[in-house]
Amino acid sequence: MTRILSIALCTFRESVREKLVFVALLFGGILMASTWVLSPLAIGARMKVMTDVGLAGISILGVLTAVMVGSVLVHKEVEKRAVYIVLTRPVSRLEYVAGKFAGLAAAVFLMTAVMTALLACMILFTGGRPGGAIFAAVLLSCVEMTVMCAVTVFFSTFTTPILTSFFSLCIFVAGSLSGDLRVFAQKFGGGAFARVTDAVYYLMPNLAVFNLRHEAVHGLPWSPGDLVAPVLYGLVYVGVVLYFAWLVFRRHEFA
């Protein structure tokens, strides 16, 4: 565990130093500030617009940061041969993969915490009160980002940063739409199309289960128990993906 934490800490520091994190934070701040300026145009719905755009921005920027920063983590260390030094020490490849994932996830969580605090301050400043549904929605977004961190680390163990970003974003799009595509195929598609969409639905992460923004924006009823199943699903999916990442990485030959 100590070795995993050491690798995670180094990865966290490296990820935070990446300019992309600061660009994402800056963009998130501008996005939320523009929402605060423009939301009076939606008469009577200022708080809903601010909450909707703020939560969507947190989710999308978090996922994009996880993909863009995570896609270069392993590849950069292979190119600089730093991975040789790490693996010659008493560090297993499983600990290396787990540490990289934990450090990347911690950096994304930090960025998410900053943007969430900014959103809460804007809501308070405009006379509103950030309810528990907003923080619950952010929690599920963090689980979604964790899944994407694991997916990105998986691809980064065997391919280039560009292909890692491409494949990870494809997984994100497929995981976001797999449920809708499955319903469409069951209603209007043929047997083969329905089977293909079923396969995509079960193989891809069902990212739609991590979306609580509708309840947070419109004040719909929800309960903390609604979070249990998505969180457990996300943790299991992350464990499976990291297991396959370890299987691939342990067979990697470093010349």
CSV table of C-alpha atoms in Angstrom, one decimal:
chain,number,residue,atom,x,y,z
A,1,MET,CA,0.0,0.0,0.0
A,2,THR,CA,2.9,2.4,0.8
A,3,ARG,CA,4.4,1.9,-2.7
A,4,ILE,CA,1.0,2.5,-4.3
A,5,LEU,CA,0.6,5.7,-2.4
A,6,SER,CA,4.1,6.8,-3.3
A,7,ILE,CA,3.4,6.3,-7.1
A,8,ALA,CA,0.0,7.9,-6.7
A,9,LEU,CA,1.5,11.0,-5.0
A,10,CYS,CA,4.1,11.4,-7.8
A,11,THR,CA,1.4,10.9,-10.4
A,12,PHE,CA,-0.9,13.4,-8.6
A,13,ARG,CA,1.9,16.1,-8.6
A,14,GLU,CA,2.7,15.4,-12.2
A,15,SER,CA,-1.0,15.6,-13.2
A,16,VAL,CA,-1.5,18.9,-11.3
A,17,ARG,CA,1.5,20.4,-13.0
A,18,GLU,CA,-0.1,19.6,-16.4
A,19,LYS,CA,-1.2,22.8,-18.0
A,20,LEU,CA,-4.4,21.2,-19.2
A,21,VAL,CA,-5.7,21.0,-15.6
A,22,PHE,CA,-5.3,24.7,-15.2
A,23,VAL,CA,-6.9,25.3,-18.6
A,24,ALA,CA,-9.8,23.2,-17.6
A,25,LEU,CA,-10.2,25.0,-14.3
A,26,LEU,CA,-10.0,28.4,-16.1
A,27,PHE,CA,-12.5,27.3,-18.7
A,28,GLY,CA,-14.8,26.0,-15.9
A,29,GLY,CA,-14.6,29.3,-14.1
A,30,ILE,CA,-15.4,31.3,-17.2
A,31,LEU,CA,-18.3,28.9,-18.0
A,32,MET,CA,-19.8,29.3,-14.6
A,33,ALA,CA,-19.2,33.1,-14.6
A,34,SER,CA,-20.9,33.4,-18.0
A,35,THR,CA,-23.9,31.4,-16.6
A,36,TRP,CA,-24.2,33.8,-13.8
A,37,VAL,CA,-24.2,36.8,-16.2
A,38,LEU,CA,-26.5,35.3,-18.7
A,39,SER,CA,-29.0,33.5,-16.5
A,40,PRO,CA,-31.1,36.6,-15.8
A,41,LEU,CA,-32.2,36.3,-19.4
A,42,ALA,CA,-34.1,33.2,-18.4
A,43,ILE,CA,-36.8,34.9,-16.3
A,44,GLY,CA,-37.6,32.9,-13.2
A,45,ALA,CA,-35.2,30.1,-14.1
A,46,ARG,CA,-31.9,31.7,-13.2
A,47,MET,CA,-31.0,29.2,-10.5
A,48,LYS,CA,-32.0,26.2,-12.7
A,49,VAL,CA,-29.8,27.5,-15.6
A,50,MET,CA,-26.9,28.1,-13.3
A,51,THR,CA,-27.1,24.7,-11.7
A,52,ASP,CA,-27.7,22.9,-15.0
A,53,VAL,CA,-24.7,24.5,-16.8
A,54,GLY,CA,-22.5,24.3,-13.7
A,55,LEU,CA,-23.1,20.5,-13.2
A,56,ALA,CA,-22.8,19.7,-16.9
A,57,GLY,CA,-19.5,21.7,-17.0
A,58,ILE,CA,-18.1,19.9,-14.0
A,59,SER,CA,-18.9,16.5,-15.5
A,60,ILE,CA,-17.7,17.2,-19.0
A,61,LEU,CA,-14.5,19.0,-18.0
A,62,GLY,CA,-13.7,16.3,-15.4
A,63,VAL,CA,-14.0,13.5,-18.0
A,64,LEU,CA,-12.0,15.4,-20.6
A,65,THR,CA,-9.3,16.2,-18.1
A,66,ALA,CA,-9.1,12.6,-17.0
A,67,VAL,CA,-8.7,11.4,-20.7
A,68,MET,CA,-6.3,14.1,-21.8
A,69,VAL,CA,-4.0,14.0,-18.8
A,70,GLY,CA,-4.3,10.2,-18.3
A,71,SER,CA,-3.4,9.4,-21.9
A,72,VAL,CA,0.2,10.5,-21.5
A,73,LEU,CA,1.0,9.3,-18.0
A,74,VAL,CA,2.3,5.8,-18.8
A,75,HIS,CA,3.6,6.6,-22.3
A,76,LYS,CA,5.6,9.6,-21.0
A,77,GLU,CA,7.4,7.5,-18.4
A,78,VAL,CA,8.1,4.8,-21.0
A,79,GLU,CA,9.6,7.4,-23.4
A,80,LYS,CA,11.7,8.9,-20.6
A,81,ARG,CA,12.6,5.4,-19.4
A,82,ALA,CA,11.5,6.4,-15.9
A,83,VAL,CA,9.3,3.3,-15.8
A,84,TYR,CA,12.5,1.2,-15.9
A,85,ILE,CA,13.8,2.8,-12.8
A,86,VAL,CA,10.5,2.3,-11.0
A,87,LEU,CA,10.1,-1.3,-12.0
A,88,THR,CA,13.6,-2.3,-11.0
A,89,ARG,CA,12.7,-1.4,-7.4
A,90,PRO,CA,10.5,-3.7,-5.3
A,91,VAL,CA,7.4,-2.4,-7.1
A,92,SER,CA,5.0,-4.8,-8.8
A,93,ARG,CA,3.3,-3.9,-12.1
A,94,LEU,CA,0.0,-4.2,-10.3
A,95,GLU,CA,1.1,-1.5,-7.8
A,96,TYR,CA,2.4,0.7,-10.6
A,97,VAL,CA,-1.0,0.5,-12.5
A,98,ALA,CA,-3.0,1.1,-9.3
A,99,GLY,CA,-0.7,4.0,-8.3
A,100,LYS,CA,-1.1,5.7,-11.6
A,101,PHE,CA,-4.8,5.3,-11.5
A,102,ALA,CA,-5.1,6.6,-7.9
A,103,GLY,CA,-2.9,9.7,-8.7
A,104,LEU,CA,-4.9,10.6,-11.8
A,105,ALA,CA,-8.2,10.2,-10.0
A,106,ALA,CA,-7.0,12.3,-7.1
A,107,ALA,CA,-6.0,15.1,-9.4
A,108,VAL,CA,-9.4,15.0,-11.2
A,109,PHE,CA,-11.2,15.0,-7.8
A,110,LEU,CA,-9.2,18.1,-6.8
A,111,MET,CA,-10.2,19.9,-9.9
A,112,THR,CA,-13.8,18.8,-9.4
A,113,ALA,CA,-13.8,20.1,-5.8
A,114,VAL,CA,-12.6,23.5,-6.9
A,115,MET,CA,-15.3,23.8,-9.5
A,116,THR,CA,-18.0,22.6,-7.1
A,117,ALA,CA,-16.9,25.1,-4.6
A,118,LEU,CA,-17.1,27.8,-7.2
A,119,LEU,CA,-20.6,26.7,-8.3
A,120,ALA,CA,-21.8,26.7,-4.6
A,121,CYS,CA,-20.4,30.2,-4.0
A,122,MET,CA,-22.2,31.5,-7.1
A,123,ILE,CA,-25.5,29.9,-6.0
A,124,LEU,CA,-25.1,31.5,-2.5
A,125,PHE,CA,-24.1,34.8,-3.9
A,126,THR,CA,-27.3,35.0,-6.0
A,127,GLY,CA,-29.4,34.3,-2.9
A,128,GLY,CA,-29.9,30.6,-3.5
A,129,ARG,CA,-28.9,27.6,-1.4
A,130,PRO,CA,-27.0,24.6,-2.8
A,131,GLY,CA,-29.1,21.6,-1.9
A,132,GLY,CA,-28.0,18.1,-1.2
A,133,ALA,CA,-29.0,17.0,-4.7
A,134,ILE,CA,-26.3,19.2,-6.2
A,135,PHE,CA,-23.6,17.5,-4.1
A,136,ALA,CA,-25.1,14.1,-4.8
A,137,ALA,CA,-24.9,14.8,-8.6
A,138,VAL,CA,-21.3,15.9,-8.2
A,139,LEU,CA,-20.6,12.6,-6.3
A,140,LEU,CA,-22.0,10.5,-9.1
A,141,SER,CA,-20.0,12.6,-11.6
A,142,CYS,CA,-16.9,11.8,-9.6
A,143,VAL,CA,-17.7,8.1,-10.0
A,144,GLU,CA,-18.2,8.6,-13.7
A,145,MET,CA,-14.8,10.3,-13.9
A,146,THR,CA,-13.2,7.5,-11.9
A,147,VAL,CA,-14.5,5.0,-14.5
A,148,MET,CA,-13.0,7.1,-17.3
A,149,CYS,CA,-9.7,7.3,-15.4
A,150,ALA,CA,-9.6,3.5,-15.3
A,151,VAL,CA,-10.5,3.2,-19.0
A,152,THR,CA,-7.8,5.8,-19.9
A,153,VAL,CA,-5.1,4.0,-17.8
A,154,PHE,CA,-6.2,0.7,-19.5
A,155,PHE,CA,-5.6,2.0,-23.0
A,156,SER,CA,-2.4,3.9,-22.0
A,157,THR,CA,-0.8,0.6,-21.0
A,158,PHE,CA,-0.5,-0.6,-24.6
A,159,THR,CA,-1.0,2.3,-27.1
A,160,THR,CA,0.0,5.8,-27.9
A,161,PRO,CA,-1.5,9.0,-26.2
A,162,ILE,CA,-3.5,9.9,-29.3
A,163,LEU,CA,-5.1,6.5,-29.7
A,164,THR,CA,-5.6,6.4,-25.9
A,165,SER,CA,-7.5,9.7,-26.1
A,166,PHE,CA,-9.5,8.5,-29.1
A,167,PHE,CA,-10.5,5.2,-27.7
A,168,SER,CA,-11.3,6.6,-24.3
A,169,LEU,CA,-13.6,9.3,-25.8
A,170,CYS,CA,-15.3,6.7,-28.0
A,171,ILE,CA,-16.0,4.6,-24.8
A,172,PHE,CA,-17.4,7.8,-23.2
A,173,VAL,CA,-19.7,8.5,-26.1
A,174,ALA,CA,-20.8,4.8,-26.4
A,175,GLY,CA,-21.3,4.5,-22.6
A,176,SER,CA,-23.4,7.7,-22.5
A,177,LEU,CA,-25.7,6.5,-25.4
A,178,SER,CA,-25.7,2.8,-25.0
A,179,GLY,CA,-29.0,2.7,-23.1
A,180,ASP,CA,-30.8,4.9,-25.6
A,181,LEU,CA,-29.4,2.9,-28.5
A,182,ARG,CA,-30.6,-0.3,-26.9
A,183,VAL,CA,-34.1,0.9,-26.5
A,184,PHE,CA,-34.1,2.2,-30.1
A,185,ALA,CA,-32.9,-1.1,-31.4
A,186,GLN,CA,-35.5,-3.1,-29.4
A,187,LYS,CA,-38.3,-0.9,-30.9
A,188,PHE,CA,-37.2,-0.3,-34.4
A,189,GLY,CA,-34.1,-2.5,-35.2
A,190,GLY,CA,-33.8,-6.0,-36.5
A,191,GLY,CA,-32.6,-9.0,-34.6
A,192,ALA,CA,-28.9,-8.5,-35.5
A,193,PHE,CA,-28.9,-4.8,-34.7
A,194,ALA,CA,-30.6,-5.5,-31.4
A,195,ARG,CA,-28.0,-8.1,-30.5
A,196,VAL,CA,-25.2,-5.7,-31.4
A,197,THR,CA,-26.6,-2.9,-29.2
A,198,ASP,CA,-27.2,-5.5,-26.4
A,199,ALA,CA,-23.5,-6.4,-26.6
A,200,VAL,CA,-22.5,-2.7,-26.6
A,201,TYR,CA,-24.8,-2.1,-23.6
A,202,TYR,CA,-23.3,-4.8,-21.5
A,203,LEU,CA,-19.7,-4.3,-22.4
A,204,MET,CA,-19.5,-0.5,-22.3
A,205,PRO,CA,-19.9,1.4,-19.0
A,206,ASN,CA,-23.5,2.5,-18.6
A,207,LEU,CA,-22.6,6.2,-17.8
A,208,ALA,CA,-26.2,7.3,-17.8
A,209,VAL,CA,-26.6,5.8,-14.3
A,210,PHE,CA,-24.2,8.5,-13.0
A,211,ASN,CA,-26.5,11.3,-14.1
A,212,LEU,CA,-28.5,13.0,-11.2
A,213,ARG,CA,-28.5,16.4,-12.8
A,214,HIS,CA,-32.1,16.4,-13.7
A,215,GLU,CA,-33.2,15.8,-10.1
A,216,ALA,CA,-30.7,18.5,-8.9
A,217,VAL,CA,-31.8,21.1,-11.4
A,218,HIS,CA,-35.6,20.7,-11.1
A,219,GLY,CA,-35.7,19.8,-7.4
A,220,LEU,CA,-37.2,16.3,-8.0
A,221,PRO,CA,-37.3,13.8,-5.2
A,222,TRP,CA,-34.3,11.6,-4.6
A,223,SER,CA,-32.8,9.7,-1.7
A,224,PRO,CA,-29.3,8.8,-0.6
A,225,GLY,CA,-30.2,5.2,-1.3
A,226,ASP,CA,-30.4,6.1,-5.0
A,227,LEU,CA,-26.6,6.6,-4.9
A,228,VAL,CA,-25.7,3.1,-3.6
A,229,ALA,CA,-26.3,1.0,-6.8
A,230,PRO,CA,-24.5,3.5,-9.2
A,231,VAL,CA,-21.5,3.8,-6.8
A,232,LEU,CA,-21.2,0.0,-6.4
A,233,TYR,CA,-21.6,-0.5,-10.2
A,234,GLY,CA,-18.9,2.1,-10.8
A,235,LEU,CA,-16.4,0.6,-8.3
A,236,VAL,CA,-16.9,-2.9,-9.7
A,237,TYR,CA,-16.4,-1.6,-13.3
A,238,VAL,CA,-13.2,0.2,-12.2
A,239,GLY,CA,-11.9,-2.9,-10.6
A,240,VAL,CA,-12.5,-5.0,-13.7
A,241,VAL,CA,-10.9,-2.5,-16.0
A,242,LEU,CA,-7.9,-2.1,-13.8
A,243,TYR,CA,-7.6,-5.9,-13.7
A,244,PHE,CA,-7.4,-6.1,-17.5
A,245,ALA,CA,-5.0,-3.1,-17.5
A,246,TRP,CA,-2.7,-5.1,-15.2
A,247,LEU,CA,-3.0,-8.2,-17.4
A,248,VAL,CA,-1.9,-6.2,-20.4
A,249,PHE,CA,0.8,-4.2,-18.6
A,250,ARG,CA,2.5,-7.3,-16.9
A,251,ARG,CA,3.1,-8.8,-20.4
A,252,HIS,CA,4.6,-5.5,-21.6
A,253,GLU,CA,8.3,-6.1,-22.6
A,254,PHE,CA,10.5,-3.0,-22.0
A,255,ALA,CA,13.6,-3.2,-24.3
